[in-house]
Amino acid sequence: MEDLSLHLLDIIENATAAGATLVEIGVFQDSAENELSIKVRDNGRGMERDMLAKVRDPFTTTRTTRRVGLGIPLLEQACHEAQGHLNILSEPGQGTEVTAVFRVNHIDCKPLADIGLTLVTLIAGNPDVDFRYESNIDGEKIIVDTREIKTELDGVDITDPEVLALIRNLFQKRRVNSSRHTAGGRINGEIED
Amino acid sequence: MAKLKIEDLRRIKESKKGTLNLREGVYRAKVTVHMGTCGIAAGARTIMNTLMTAIGENKTDDVILTSSGCAGLCSQEPMMTVEVKDLSPVKYVYLDEEKTKKIFREHVIGGKPVAEYALSMGSETTY
């Protein structure tokens, strides 16, 4: 995975595959504290204790099409590379909460990159799942709640190109302004598409 | 704080009055992008974005776009499956933006599968 927005897309796939009807996403960056945390909480079926114990193992998967599952191990590796850590809480029938923490100024911390594209991709691909996204990047806040959007749209499909464009536009300002300083110099958050 | 404006959403709602909600109604074609870890790492999000843009630009109103997990052919990602009404579903492999645009134009809109990008074609005979 090239950046954290792709990791985010990937682990939310686990939430939707677990039958979640609501996925709550939080992205919080505090550069003064040198911390970036990404939290994903779902109300899917959750995991038993023994599954939770081995979920970081790449040779663990619930899939039958192949024998490896790399989503969680790759994310944990990305955390470790940036002196961070990964926490997973889960309860059968209650859902799962994954928190990935990074030292944001670490030279090996991957950029967040295009979170807006990740969010619209999730919404377009899973229109029946609700997403609540909240981010605070050094004081700059964005909130998107598909439940509110669907209520306002009153029957119009949330995957309508005009609606998705509005959601993506919320992220445009951040993408232009988001650059950060690392030991390697200035790295611009503007990557992709 | 950035948040969607209610008046923008209401404007869209008004402009779509009387049009069908595709997912509840009938659609002519369905495109599924495979978005497992393998697909995402290989560029599935770009494929999804290309399709979202194409649907927006063409004002296509009878195609639904969806995502699924890994199909077990990780080495051939990014992949997508195109199902057009009355035609057999086709799985496309090793996709990029240009191939996706061509498939959208010729198969999804035009109804003619692009054999050169397909995983296999016509292999499901039973005789």
Coordinates of C-alpha atoms in Angstrom, one line a residue, chain A residues 69-162:
Chain A
G69 CA -4.9 -12.3 4.7
L70 CA -2.7 -9.3 4.6
G71 CA -4.8 -6.3 5.4
I72 CA -4.2 -6.2 9.2
P73 CA -0.5 -7.4 9.0
L74 CA 0.3 -4.7 6.4
L75 CA -1.3 -2.0 8.4
E76 CA 0.5 -3.1 11.6
Q77 CA 3.8 -3.0 9.6
A78 CA 3.0 0.5 8.5
C79 CA 2.4 1.5 12.1
H80 CA 5.6 -0.1 13.4
E81 CA 7.7 1.5 10.6
A82 CA 6.5 4.9 12.0
Q83 CA 7.1 3.9 15.7
G84 CA 3.4 3.5 16.2
H85 CA 1.2 0.6 17.2
L86 CA -2.1 -1.1 16.3
N87 CA -4.9 -1.9 18.7
I88 CA -7.8 -4.2 18.0
L89 CA -10.8 -4.5 20.3
S90 CA -13.5 -6.9 19.4
E91 CA -16.5 -8.7 20.9
P92 CA -18.7 -11.2 19.2
G93 CA -22.0 -9.6 18.3
Q94 CA -20.7 -6.2 19.3
G95 CA -18.4 -5.2 16.4
T96 CA -14.7 -4.4 16.1
E97 CA -12.6 -1.3 16.7
V98 CA -9.2 -0.9 15.1
T99 CA -6.9 1.9 16.1
A100 CA -3.7 2.6 14.2
V101 CA -1.3 5.1 15.7
F102 CA 1.7 6.7 14.0
R103 CA 4.4 9.2 14.8
V104 CA 3.5 11.6 12.1
N105 CA 6.9 13.2 11.7
H106 CA 8.7 9.9 11.4
I107 CA 10.4 9.8 8.1
D108 CA 8.8 6.4 7.4
C109 CA 5.3 7.5 8.2
K110 CA 3.3 7.1 5.0
P111 CA 1.3 10.1 4.0
L112 CA -2.5 10.2 4.5
A113 CA -3.0 11.2 0.9
D114 CA -6.4 11.1 -0.7
I115 CA -8.8 10.3 2.2
G116 CA -11.7 11.9 0.3
L117 CA -11.3 9.4 -2.6
T118 CA -11.3 6.6 -0.1
L119 CA -14.5 7.8 1.4
V120 CA -16.4 8.2 -1.8
T121 CA -15.1 4.8 -3.0
L122 CA -16.5 3.3 0.1
I123 CA -19.8 5.0 -0.2
A124 CA -20.1 4.2 -3.9
G125 CA -19.2 0.6 -3.4
N126 CA -21.4 0.0 -0.3
P127 CA -24.4 2.3 -0.6
D128 CA -26.4 0.2 2.0
V129 CA -23.7 0.7 4.7
D130 CA -23.7 4.0 6.6
F131 CA -20.4 5.8 7.3
R132 CA -19.6 8.4 9.8
Y133 CA -16.3 10.1 9.1
E134 CA -14.7 12.6 11.3
S135 CA -11.3 14.1 11.0
N136 CA -9.3 16.8 12.8
I137 CA -6.0 17.4 11.1
D138 CA -4.2 20.0 13.2
G139 CA -7.4 21.8 13.9
E140 CA -9.0 21.5 10.5
K141 CA -12.2 19.5 10.9
I142 CA -14.3 17.5 8.4
I143 CA -17.4 15.6 9.2
V144 CA -19.4 13.4 6.8
D145 CA -22.3 11.3 8.0
T146 CA -24.1 9.3 5.3
R147 CA -27.2 8.9 7.5
E148 CA -27.7 12.7 7.5
I149 CA -27.0 12.9 3.8
K150 CA -29.5 10.1 3.0
T151 CA -32.2 11.8 5.1
E152 CA -31.7 15.1 3.2
L153 CA -31.6 13.3 -0.2
D154 CA -34.9 11.7 0.6
G155 CA -34.8 8.8 -1.9
V156 CA -32.2 10.1 -4.3
D157 CA -29.3 7.6 -4.6
I158 CA -26.3 8.6 -2.5
T159 CA -24.0 7.3 -5.2
D160 CA -25.3 10.0 -7.6
P161 CA -22.2 11.6 -9.2
E162 CA -23.2 15.1 -8.0

